[in-house]
mmCIF file of C-alpha atoms in Angstrom:
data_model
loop_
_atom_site.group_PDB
_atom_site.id
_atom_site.type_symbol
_atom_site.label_atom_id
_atom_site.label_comp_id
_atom_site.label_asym_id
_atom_site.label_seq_id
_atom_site.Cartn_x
_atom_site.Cartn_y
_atom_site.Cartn_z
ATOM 1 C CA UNK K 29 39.698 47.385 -70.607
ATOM 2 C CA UNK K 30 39.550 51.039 -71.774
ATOM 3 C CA UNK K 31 37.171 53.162 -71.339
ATOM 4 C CA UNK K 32 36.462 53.920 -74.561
ATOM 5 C CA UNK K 33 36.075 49.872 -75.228
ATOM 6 C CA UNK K 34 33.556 49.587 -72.886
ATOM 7 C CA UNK K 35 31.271 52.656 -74.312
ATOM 8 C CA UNK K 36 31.343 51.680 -77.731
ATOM 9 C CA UNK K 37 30.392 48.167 -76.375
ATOM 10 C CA UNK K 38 27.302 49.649 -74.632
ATOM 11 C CA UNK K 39 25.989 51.376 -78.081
ATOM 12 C CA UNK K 40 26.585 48.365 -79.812
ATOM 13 C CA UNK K 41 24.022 46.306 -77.510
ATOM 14 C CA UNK K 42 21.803 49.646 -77.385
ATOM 15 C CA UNK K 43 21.912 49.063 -81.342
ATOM 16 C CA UNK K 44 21.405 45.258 -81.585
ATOM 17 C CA UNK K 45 18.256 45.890 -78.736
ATOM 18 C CA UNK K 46 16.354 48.773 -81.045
ATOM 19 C CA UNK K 47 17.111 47.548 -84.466
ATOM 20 C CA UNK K 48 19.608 49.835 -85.299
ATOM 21 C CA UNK K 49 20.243 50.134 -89.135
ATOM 22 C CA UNK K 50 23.451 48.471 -90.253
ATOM 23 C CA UNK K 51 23.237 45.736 -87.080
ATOM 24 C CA UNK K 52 19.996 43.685 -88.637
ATOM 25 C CA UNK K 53 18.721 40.828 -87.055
ATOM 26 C CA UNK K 54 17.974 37.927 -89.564
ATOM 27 C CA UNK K 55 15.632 34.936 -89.001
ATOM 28 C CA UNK K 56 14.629 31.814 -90.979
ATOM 29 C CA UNK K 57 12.644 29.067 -90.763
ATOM 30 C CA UNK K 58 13.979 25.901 -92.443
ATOM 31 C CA UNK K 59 12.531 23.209 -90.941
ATOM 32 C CA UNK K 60 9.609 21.315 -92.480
ATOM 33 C CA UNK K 61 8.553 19.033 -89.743
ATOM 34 C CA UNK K 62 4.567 18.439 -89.498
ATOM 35 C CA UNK K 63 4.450 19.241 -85.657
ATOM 36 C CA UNK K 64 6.096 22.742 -86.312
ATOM 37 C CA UNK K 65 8.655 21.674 -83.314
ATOM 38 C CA UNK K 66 11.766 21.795 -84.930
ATOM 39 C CA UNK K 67 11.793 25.399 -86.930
ATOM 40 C CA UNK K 68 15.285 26.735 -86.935
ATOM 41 C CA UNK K 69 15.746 30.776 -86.159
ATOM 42 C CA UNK K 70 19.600 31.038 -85.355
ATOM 43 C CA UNK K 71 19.738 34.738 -85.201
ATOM 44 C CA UNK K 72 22.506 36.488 -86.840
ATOM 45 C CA UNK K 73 24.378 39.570 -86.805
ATOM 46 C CA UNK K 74 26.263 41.571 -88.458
ATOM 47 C CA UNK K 75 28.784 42.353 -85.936
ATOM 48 C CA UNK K 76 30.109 40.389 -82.713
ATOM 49 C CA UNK K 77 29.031 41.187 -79.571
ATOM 50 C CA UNK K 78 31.788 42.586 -76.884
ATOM 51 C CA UNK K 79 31.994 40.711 -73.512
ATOM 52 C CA UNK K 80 32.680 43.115 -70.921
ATOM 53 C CA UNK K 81 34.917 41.381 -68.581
ATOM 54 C CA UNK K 82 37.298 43.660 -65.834
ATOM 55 C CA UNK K 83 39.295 40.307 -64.742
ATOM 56 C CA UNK K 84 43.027 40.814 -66.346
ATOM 57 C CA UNK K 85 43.868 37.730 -68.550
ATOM 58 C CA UNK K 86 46.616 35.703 -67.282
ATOM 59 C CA UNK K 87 50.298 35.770 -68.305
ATOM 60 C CA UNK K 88 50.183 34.907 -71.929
ATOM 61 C CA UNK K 89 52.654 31.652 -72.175
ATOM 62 C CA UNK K 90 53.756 29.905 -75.055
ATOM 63 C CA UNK K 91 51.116 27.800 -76.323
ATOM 64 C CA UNK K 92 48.776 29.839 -75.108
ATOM 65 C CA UNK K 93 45.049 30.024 -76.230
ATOM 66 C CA UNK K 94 41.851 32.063 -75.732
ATOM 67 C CA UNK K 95 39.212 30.978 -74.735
ATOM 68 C CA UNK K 96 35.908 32.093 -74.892
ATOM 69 C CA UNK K 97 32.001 31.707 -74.720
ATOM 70 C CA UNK K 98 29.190 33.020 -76.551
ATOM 71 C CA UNK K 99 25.292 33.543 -75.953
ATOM 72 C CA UNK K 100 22.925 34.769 -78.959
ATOM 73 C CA UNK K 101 19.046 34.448 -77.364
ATOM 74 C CA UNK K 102 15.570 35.686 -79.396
ATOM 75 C CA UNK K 103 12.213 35.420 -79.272
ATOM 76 C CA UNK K 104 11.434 36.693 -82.332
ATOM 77 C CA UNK K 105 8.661 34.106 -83.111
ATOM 78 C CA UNK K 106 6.706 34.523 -80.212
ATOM 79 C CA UNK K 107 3.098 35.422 -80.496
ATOM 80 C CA UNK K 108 0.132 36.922 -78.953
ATOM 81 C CA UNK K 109 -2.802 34.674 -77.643
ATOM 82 C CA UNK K 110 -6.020 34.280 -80.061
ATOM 83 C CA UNK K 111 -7.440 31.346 -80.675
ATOM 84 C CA UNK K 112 -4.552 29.704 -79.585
ATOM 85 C CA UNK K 113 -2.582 30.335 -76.675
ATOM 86 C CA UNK K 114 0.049 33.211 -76.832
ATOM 87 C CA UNK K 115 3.535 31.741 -77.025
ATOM 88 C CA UNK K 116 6.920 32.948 -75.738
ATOM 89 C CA UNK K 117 9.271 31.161 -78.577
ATOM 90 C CA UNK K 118 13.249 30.971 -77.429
ATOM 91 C CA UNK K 119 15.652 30.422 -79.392
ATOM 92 C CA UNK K 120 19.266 30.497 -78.139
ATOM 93 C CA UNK K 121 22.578 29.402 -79.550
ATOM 94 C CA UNK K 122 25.859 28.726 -77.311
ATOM 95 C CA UNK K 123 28.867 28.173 -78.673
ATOM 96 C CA UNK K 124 32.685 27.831 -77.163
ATOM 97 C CA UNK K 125 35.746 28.207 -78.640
ATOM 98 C CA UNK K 126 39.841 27.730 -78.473
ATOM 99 C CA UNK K 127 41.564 30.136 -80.536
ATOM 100 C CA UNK K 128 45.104 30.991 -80.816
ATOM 101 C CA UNK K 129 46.980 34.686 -80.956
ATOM 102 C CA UNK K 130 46.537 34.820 -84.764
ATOM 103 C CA UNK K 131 42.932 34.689 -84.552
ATOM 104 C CA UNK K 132 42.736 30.620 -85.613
ATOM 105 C CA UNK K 133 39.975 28.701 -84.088
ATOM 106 C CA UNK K 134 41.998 25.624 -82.427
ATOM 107 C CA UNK K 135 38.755 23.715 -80.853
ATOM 108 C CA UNK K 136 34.768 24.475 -81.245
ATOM 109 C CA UNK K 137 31.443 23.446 -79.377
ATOM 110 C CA UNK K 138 28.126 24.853 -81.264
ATOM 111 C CA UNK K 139 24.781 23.924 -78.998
ATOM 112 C CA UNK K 140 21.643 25.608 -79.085
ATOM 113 C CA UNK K 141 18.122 25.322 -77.294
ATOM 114 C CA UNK K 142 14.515 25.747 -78.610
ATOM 115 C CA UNK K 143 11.548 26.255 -75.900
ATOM 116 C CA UNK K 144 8.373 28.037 -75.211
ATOM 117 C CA UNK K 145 5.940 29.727 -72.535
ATOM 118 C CA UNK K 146 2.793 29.325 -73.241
ATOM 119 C CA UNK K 147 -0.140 31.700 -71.988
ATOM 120 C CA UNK K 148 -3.626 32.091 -73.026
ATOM 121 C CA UNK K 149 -5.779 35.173 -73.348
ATOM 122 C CA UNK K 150 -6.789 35.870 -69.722
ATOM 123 C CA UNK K 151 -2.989 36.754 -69.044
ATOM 124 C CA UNK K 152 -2.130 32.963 -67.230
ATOM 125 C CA UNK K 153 0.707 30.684 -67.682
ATOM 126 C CA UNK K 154 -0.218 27.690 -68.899
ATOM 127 C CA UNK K 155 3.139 26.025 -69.733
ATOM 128 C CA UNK K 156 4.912 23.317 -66.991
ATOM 129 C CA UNK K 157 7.078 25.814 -65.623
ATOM 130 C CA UNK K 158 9.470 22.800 -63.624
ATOM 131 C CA UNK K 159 10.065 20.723 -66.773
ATOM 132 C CA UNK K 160 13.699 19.921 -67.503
ATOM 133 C CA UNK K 161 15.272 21.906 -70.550
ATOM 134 C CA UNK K 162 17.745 20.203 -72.903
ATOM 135 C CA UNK K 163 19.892 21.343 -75.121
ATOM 136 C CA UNK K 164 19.923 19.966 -78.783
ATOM 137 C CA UNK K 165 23.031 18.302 -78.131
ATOM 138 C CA UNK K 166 21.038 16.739 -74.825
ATOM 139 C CA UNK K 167 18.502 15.287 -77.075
ATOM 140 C CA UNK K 168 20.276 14.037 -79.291
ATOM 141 C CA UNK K 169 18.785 11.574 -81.586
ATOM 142 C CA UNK K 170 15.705 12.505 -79.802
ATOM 143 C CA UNK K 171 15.217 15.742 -81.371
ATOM 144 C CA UNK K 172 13.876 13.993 -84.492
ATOM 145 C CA UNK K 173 14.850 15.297 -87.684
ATOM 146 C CA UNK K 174 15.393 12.762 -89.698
ATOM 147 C CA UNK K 175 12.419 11.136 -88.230
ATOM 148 C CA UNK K 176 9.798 14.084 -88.521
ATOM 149 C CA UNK K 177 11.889 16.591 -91.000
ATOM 150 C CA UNK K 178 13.732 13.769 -93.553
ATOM 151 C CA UNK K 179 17.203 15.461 -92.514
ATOM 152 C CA UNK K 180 20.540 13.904 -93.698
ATOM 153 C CA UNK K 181 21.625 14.225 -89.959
ATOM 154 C CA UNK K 182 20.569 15.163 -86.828
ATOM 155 C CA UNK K 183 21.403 18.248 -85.671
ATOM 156 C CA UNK K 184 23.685 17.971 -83.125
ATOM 157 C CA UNK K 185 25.358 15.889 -85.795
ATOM 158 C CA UNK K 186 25.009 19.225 -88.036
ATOM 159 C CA UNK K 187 26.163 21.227 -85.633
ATOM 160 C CA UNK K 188 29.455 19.111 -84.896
ATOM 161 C CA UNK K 189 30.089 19.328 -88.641
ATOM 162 C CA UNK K 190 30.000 22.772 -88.608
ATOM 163 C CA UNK K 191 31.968 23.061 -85.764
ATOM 164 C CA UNK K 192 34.988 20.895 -87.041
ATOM 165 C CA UNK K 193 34.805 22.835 -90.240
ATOM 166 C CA UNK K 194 35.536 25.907 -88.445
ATOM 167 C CA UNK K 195 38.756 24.223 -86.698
ATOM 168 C CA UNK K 196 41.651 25.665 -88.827
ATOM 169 C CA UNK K 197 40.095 29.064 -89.864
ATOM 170 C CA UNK K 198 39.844 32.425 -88.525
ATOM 171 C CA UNK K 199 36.805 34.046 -88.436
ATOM 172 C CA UNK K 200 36.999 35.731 -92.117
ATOM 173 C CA UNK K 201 38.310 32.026 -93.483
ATOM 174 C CA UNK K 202 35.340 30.523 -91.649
ATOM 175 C CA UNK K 203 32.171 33.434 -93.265
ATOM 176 C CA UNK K 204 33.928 33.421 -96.515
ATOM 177 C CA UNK K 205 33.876 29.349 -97.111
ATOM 178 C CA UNK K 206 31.164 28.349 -94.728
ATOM 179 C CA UNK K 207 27.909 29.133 -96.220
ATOM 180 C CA UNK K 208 26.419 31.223 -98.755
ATOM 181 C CA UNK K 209 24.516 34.240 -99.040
ATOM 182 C CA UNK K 210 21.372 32.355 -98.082
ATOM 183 C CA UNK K 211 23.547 31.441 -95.003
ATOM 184 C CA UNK K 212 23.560 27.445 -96.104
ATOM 185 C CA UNK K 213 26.977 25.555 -96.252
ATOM 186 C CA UNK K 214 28.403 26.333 -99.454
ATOM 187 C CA UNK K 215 31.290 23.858 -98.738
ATOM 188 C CA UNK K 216 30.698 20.522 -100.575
ATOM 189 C CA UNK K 217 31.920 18.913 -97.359
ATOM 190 C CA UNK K 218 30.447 20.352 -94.953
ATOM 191 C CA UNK K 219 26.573 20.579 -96.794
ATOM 192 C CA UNK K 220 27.354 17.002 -97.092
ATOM 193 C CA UNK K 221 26.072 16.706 -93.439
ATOM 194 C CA UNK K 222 25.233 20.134 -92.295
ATOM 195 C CA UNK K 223 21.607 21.385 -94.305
ATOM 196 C CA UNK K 224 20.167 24.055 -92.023
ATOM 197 C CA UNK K 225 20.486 27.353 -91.771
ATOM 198 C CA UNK K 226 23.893 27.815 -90.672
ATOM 199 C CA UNK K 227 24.273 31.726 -90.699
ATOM 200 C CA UNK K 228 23.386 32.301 -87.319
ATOM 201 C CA UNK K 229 25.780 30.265 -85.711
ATOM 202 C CA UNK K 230 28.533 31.183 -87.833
ATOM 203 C CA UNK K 231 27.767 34.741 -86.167
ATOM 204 C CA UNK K 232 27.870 33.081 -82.740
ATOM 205 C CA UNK K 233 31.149 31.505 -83.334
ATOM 206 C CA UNK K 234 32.331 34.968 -84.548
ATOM 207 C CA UNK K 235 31.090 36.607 -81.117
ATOM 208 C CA UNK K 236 32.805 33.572 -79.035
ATOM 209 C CA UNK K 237 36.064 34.417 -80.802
ATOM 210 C CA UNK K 238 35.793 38.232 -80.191
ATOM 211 C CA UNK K 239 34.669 37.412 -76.472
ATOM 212 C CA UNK K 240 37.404 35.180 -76.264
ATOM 213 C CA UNK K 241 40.831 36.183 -73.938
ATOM 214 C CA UNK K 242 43.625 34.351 -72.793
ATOM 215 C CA UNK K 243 42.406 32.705 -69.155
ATOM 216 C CA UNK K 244 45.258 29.799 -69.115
ATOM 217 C CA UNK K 245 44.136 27.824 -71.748
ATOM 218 C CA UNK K 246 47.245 25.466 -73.575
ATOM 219 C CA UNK K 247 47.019 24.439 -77.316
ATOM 220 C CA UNK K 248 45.606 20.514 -76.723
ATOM 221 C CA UNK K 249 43.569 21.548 -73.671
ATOM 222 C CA UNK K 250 40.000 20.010 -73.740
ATOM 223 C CA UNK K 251 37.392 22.441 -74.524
ATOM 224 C CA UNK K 252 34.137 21.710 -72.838
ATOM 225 C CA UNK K 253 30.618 23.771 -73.195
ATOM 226 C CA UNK K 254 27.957 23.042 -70.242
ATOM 227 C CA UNK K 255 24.641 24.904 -70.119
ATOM 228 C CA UNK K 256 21.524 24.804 -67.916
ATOM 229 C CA UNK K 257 18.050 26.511 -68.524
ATOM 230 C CA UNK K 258 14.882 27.261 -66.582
ATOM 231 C CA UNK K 259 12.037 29.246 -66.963
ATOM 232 C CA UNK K 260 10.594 29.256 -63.530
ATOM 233 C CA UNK K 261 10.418 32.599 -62.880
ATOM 234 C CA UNK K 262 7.622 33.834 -65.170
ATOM 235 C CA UNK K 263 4.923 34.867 -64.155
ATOM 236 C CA UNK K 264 0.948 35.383 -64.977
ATOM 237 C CA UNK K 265 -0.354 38.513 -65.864
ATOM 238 C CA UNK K 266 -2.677 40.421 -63.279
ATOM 239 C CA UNK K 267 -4.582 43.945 -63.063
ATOM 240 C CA UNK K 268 -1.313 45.729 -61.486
ATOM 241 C CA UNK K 269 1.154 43.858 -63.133
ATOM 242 C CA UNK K 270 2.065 42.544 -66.511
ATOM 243 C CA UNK K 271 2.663 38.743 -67.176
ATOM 244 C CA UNK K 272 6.478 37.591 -67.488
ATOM 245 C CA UNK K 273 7.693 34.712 -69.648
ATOM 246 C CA UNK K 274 11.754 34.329 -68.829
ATOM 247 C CA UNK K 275 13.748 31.789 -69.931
ATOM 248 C CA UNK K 276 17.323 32.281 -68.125
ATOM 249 C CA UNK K 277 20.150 30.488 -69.873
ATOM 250 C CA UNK K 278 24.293 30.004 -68.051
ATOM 251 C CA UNK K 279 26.700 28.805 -70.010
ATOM 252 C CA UNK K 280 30.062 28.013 -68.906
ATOM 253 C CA UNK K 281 32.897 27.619 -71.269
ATOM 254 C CA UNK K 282 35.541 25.501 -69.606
ATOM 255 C CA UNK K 283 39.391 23.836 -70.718
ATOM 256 C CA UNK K 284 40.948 21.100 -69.088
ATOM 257 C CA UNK K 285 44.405 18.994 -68.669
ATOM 258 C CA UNK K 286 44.849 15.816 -67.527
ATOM 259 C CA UNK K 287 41.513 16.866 -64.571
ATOM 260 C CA UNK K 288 42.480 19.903 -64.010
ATOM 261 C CA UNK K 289 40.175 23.004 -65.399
ATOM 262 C CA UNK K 290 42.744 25.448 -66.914
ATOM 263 C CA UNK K 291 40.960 28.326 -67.992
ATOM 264 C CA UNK K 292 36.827 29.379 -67.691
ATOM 265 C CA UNK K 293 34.723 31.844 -69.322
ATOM 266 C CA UNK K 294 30.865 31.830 -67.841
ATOM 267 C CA UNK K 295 28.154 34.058 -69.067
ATOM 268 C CA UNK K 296 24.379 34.554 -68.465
ATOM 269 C CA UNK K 297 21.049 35.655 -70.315
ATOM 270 C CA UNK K 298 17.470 36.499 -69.095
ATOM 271 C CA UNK K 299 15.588 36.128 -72.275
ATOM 272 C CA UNK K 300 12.124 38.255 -71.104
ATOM 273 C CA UNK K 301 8.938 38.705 -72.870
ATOM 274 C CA UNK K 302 5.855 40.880 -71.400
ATOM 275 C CA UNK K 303 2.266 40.039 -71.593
ATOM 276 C CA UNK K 304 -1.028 41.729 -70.494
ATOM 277 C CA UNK K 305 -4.469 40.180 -69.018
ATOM 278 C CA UNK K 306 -5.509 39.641 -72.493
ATOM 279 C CA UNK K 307 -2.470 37.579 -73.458
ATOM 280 C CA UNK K 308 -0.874 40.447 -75.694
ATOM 281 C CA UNK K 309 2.873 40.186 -75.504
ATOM 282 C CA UNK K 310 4.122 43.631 -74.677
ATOM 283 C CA UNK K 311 7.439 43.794 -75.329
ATOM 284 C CA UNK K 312 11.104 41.270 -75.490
ATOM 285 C CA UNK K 313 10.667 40.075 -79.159
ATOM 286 C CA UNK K 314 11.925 42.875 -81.197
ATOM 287 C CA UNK K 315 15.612 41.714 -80.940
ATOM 288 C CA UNK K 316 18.613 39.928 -79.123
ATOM 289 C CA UNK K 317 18.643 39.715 -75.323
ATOM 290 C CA UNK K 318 21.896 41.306 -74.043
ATOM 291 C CA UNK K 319 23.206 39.225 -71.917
ATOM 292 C CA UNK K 320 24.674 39.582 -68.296
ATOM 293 C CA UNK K 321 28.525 40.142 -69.622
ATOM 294 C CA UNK K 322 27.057 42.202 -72.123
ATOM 295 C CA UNK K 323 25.249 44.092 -70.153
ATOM 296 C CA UNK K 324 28.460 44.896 -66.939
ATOM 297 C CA UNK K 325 27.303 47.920 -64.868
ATOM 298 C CA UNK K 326 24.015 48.285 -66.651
ATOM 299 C CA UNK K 327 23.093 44.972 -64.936
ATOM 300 C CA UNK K 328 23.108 47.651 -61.928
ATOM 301 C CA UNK K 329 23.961 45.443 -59.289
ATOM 302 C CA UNK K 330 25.978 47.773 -57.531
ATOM 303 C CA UNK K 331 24.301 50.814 -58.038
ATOM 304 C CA UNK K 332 20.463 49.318 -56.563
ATOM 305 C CA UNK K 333 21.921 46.344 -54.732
ATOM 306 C CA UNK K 334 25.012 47.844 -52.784
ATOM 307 C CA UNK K 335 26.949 44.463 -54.696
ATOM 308 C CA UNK K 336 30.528 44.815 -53.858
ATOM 309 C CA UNK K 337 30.940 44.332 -57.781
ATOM 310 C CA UNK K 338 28.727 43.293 -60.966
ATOM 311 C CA UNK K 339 27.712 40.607 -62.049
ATOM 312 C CA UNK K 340 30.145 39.888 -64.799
ATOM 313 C CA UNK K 341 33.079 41.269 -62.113
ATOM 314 C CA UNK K 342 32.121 38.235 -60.207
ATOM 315 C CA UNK K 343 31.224 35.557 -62.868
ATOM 316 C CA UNK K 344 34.952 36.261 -64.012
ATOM 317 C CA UNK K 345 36.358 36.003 -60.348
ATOM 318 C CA UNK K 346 34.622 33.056 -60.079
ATOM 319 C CA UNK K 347 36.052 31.576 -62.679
ATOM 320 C CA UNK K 348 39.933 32.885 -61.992
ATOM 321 C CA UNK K 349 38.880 31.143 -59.093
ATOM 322 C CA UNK K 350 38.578 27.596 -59.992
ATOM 323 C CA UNK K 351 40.831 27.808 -62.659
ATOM 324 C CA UNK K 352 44.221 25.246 -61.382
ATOM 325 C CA UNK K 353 41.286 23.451 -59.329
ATOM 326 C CA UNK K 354 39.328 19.690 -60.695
ATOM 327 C CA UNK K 355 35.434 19.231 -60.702
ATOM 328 C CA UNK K 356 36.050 17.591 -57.331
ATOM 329 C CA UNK K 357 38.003 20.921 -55.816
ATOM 330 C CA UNK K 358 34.883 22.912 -57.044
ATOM 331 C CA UNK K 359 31.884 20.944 -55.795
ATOM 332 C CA UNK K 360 33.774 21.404 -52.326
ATOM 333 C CA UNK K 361 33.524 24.736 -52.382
ATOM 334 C CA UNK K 362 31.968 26.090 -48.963
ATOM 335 C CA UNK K 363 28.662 27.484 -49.549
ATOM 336 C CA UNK K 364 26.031 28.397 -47.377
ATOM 337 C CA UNK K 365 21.976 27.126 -47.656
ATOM 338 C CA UNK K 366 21.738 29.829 -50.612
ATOM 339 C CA UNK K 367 25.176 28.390 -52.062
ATOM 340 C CA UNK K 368 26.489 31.957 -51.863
ATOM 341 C CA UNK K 369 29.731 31.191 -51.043
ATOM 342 C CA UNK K 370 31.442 30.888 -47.414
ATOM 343 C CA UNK K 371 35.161 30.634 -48.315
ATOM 344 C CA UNK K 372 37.136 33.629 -46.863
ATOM 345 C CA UNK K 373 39.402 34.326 -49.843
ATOM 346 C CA UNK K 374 36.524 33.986 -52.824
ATOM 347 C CA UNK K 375 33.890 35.908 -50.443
ATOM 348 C CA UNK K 376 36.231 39.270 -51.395
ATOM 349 C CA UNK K 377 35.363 39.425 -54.815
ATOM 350 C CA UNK K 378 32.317 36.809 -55.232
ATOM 351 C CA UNK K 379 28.797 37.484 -53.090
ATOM 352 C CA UNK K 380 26.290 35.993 -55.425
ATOM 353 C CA UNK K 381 24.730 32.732 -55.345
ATOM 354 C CA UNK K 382 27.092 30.194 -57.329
ATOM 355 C CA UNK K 383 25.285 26.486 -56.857
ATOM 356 C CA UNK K 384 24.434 26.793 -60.890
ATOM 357 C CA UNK K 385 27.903 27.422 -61.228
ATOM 358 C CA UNK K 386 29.299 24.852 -59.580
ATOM 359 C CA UNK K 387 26.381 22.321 -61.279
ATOM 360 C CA UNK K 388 27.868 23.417 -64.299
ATOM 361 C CA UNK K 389 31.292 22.755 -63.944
ATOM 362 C CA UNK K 390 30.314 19.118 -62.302
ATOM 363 C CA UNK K 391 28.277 18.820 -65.790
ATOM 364 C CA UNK K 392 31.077 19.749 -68.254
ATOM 365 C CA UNK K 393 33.356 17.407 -66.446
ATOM 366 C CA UNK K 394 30.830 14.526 -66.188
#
């Protein structure tokens, strides 16, 4: 990538983080339901996000198409503890795409996931910090709106509507007959199923396709989204240090032929949000998290942790990596008891830990 590619991708993540004028950050809250568990804040943008990624794409063949992966995380909700305890509110939408050399979406997976940290006002954690995180699309049915909201459809049902209707279209097809300027489907189709706010992730779909590079992917390959989430590495607030709510979110965006994974895209956020002894939130919910491909040398794990290459450098070897291999090849590769890896030829290029990654592949192929 040029150099000049990469700086103007920096200032446009230094923009989105301060609030830049002409990159706002929009929120809304649609949902209705009584328990207040279900509010929608798909964050949008007005311009995609640039994935910094130093891996050359593959020969482009006929047939060929992009693939890519895309990570918008928030906490623009959150609040301070009061009367009630302080809350660190997530919100983070994943999508993956297919799309072709004249910029037409070929396949789509939109998936999102809502959480909190909870704290109260003498600076302690007071949230299960082991609990299991699903996705929307996880829940399923489970997620309850219809049940607690009156929905027409649940929404990963909305969000596979949404996603088929942007099959077909570039990205300027999909923004000009996907919703309107409230960012609700304007489509008669599509607002037949799909009733929440939909702006938001018609901007993540946008920065999936501008992330999105020829890796080996074949028109007809199977597109496949995984994604796990934790939050156990927050921490409570004390005298010498401040409190730390993190949510960290991996997606991998994976394609696949007859087993075989043909092309990956993998991508990371640490969503973090500050609090003191008094359960005042500091800082993390005045805009988008940049996320670890976002972020390339700025992560900094060569210059303060002598890495051999960044984090995104290896994510995307990784990924070269087990591209040609099946879910079988991958959970076989060597690791050691930190599941950094032991095989000779990845160890040249990939140092860091990679048991989430190879979870994740064993997940999308499940």
């Amino acid at each position: 990538m040029k150099r000049t590619s990469i700086i103007l991708a920096l200032a446009l993540v230094i923009a989105l983080l301060t609030g830049c004028a002409g990159t706002p950050v929009v929120y809304y809250s649609d949902c209705t339901c009584p328990t207040g568990a279900h509010t929608e804040t798909p964050v949008e943008t007005t311009a995609p996000v640039e994935t910094i990624n130093p891996v050359e794409s593959t020969p482009v063949a006929e047939g060929a198409v992009k693939t890519g992966v895309a990570i918008v995380a928030s906490a623009l909700e959150s609040k301070s503890a009061g009367d009630a305890d302080g809350e660190a509110k997530y919100d983070v939408s994943v999508v993956a795409v297919t799309v072709d050399d004249n910029g037409v979406i070929t396949d789509c997976i939109i998936d999102s996931i809502g959480t909190s940290v909870l704290f109260d006002v003498n600076g302690a954690i007071v949230s299960d910090l082991t609990a299991e995180i699903p996705t929307k699309n996880e829940l399923g049915d489970a997620y309850n709106m219809k049940l607690y909201g009156n929905a027409v459809a649940e929404w990963y049902e909305q969000a596979a509507a949404l996603a088929s209707f942007a099959c077909g279209k570039t990205v300027e097809e999909l923004r000009a007959g996907a919703v309107d300027e409230t960012g609700h489907a304007v489509d008669a189709d599509l607002a037949t199923t799909a009733t929440i706010y939909l702006g938001g992730y018609v901007s993540a779909i946008e920065n999936a396709v501008f992330n999105a590079q020829h890796l080996g992917a074949q028109a007809g390959d199977e597109l496949k989204l995984a994604i796990s989430s934790s939050v156990d590495g927050s921490k409570n607030a004390d005298a010498e240090n401040e409190g730390l709510c993190e949510l960290y979110t991996t997606a991998v965006a994976l394609t696949m032929k007859d087993g075989v994974i043909t092309s990956a895209q993998i991508d990371a956020v640490q969503g973090k949000v500050n609090f003191d002894v008094t359960g005042t939130i500091t800082g993390g919910t005045d805009g988008i998290f940049a996320t670890k491909n976002m972020l390339g040398e700025q992560y900094g794990m060569k210059a303060w942790g002598g890495a051999i290459a960044e984090w995104n450098e290896q994510a995307a070897s990784f990924a070269a990596y087990i591209t040609g291999k099946t879910a079988a090849d991958v959970a076989g590769i060597a690791v050691d008891e930190t599941t950094k890896p032991t095989d000779a030829d990845l160890l040249t290029s990939v140092t860091i830990k990679i048991g989430e990654f190879q979870a994740l592949i064993a997940k999308a192929c499940n």
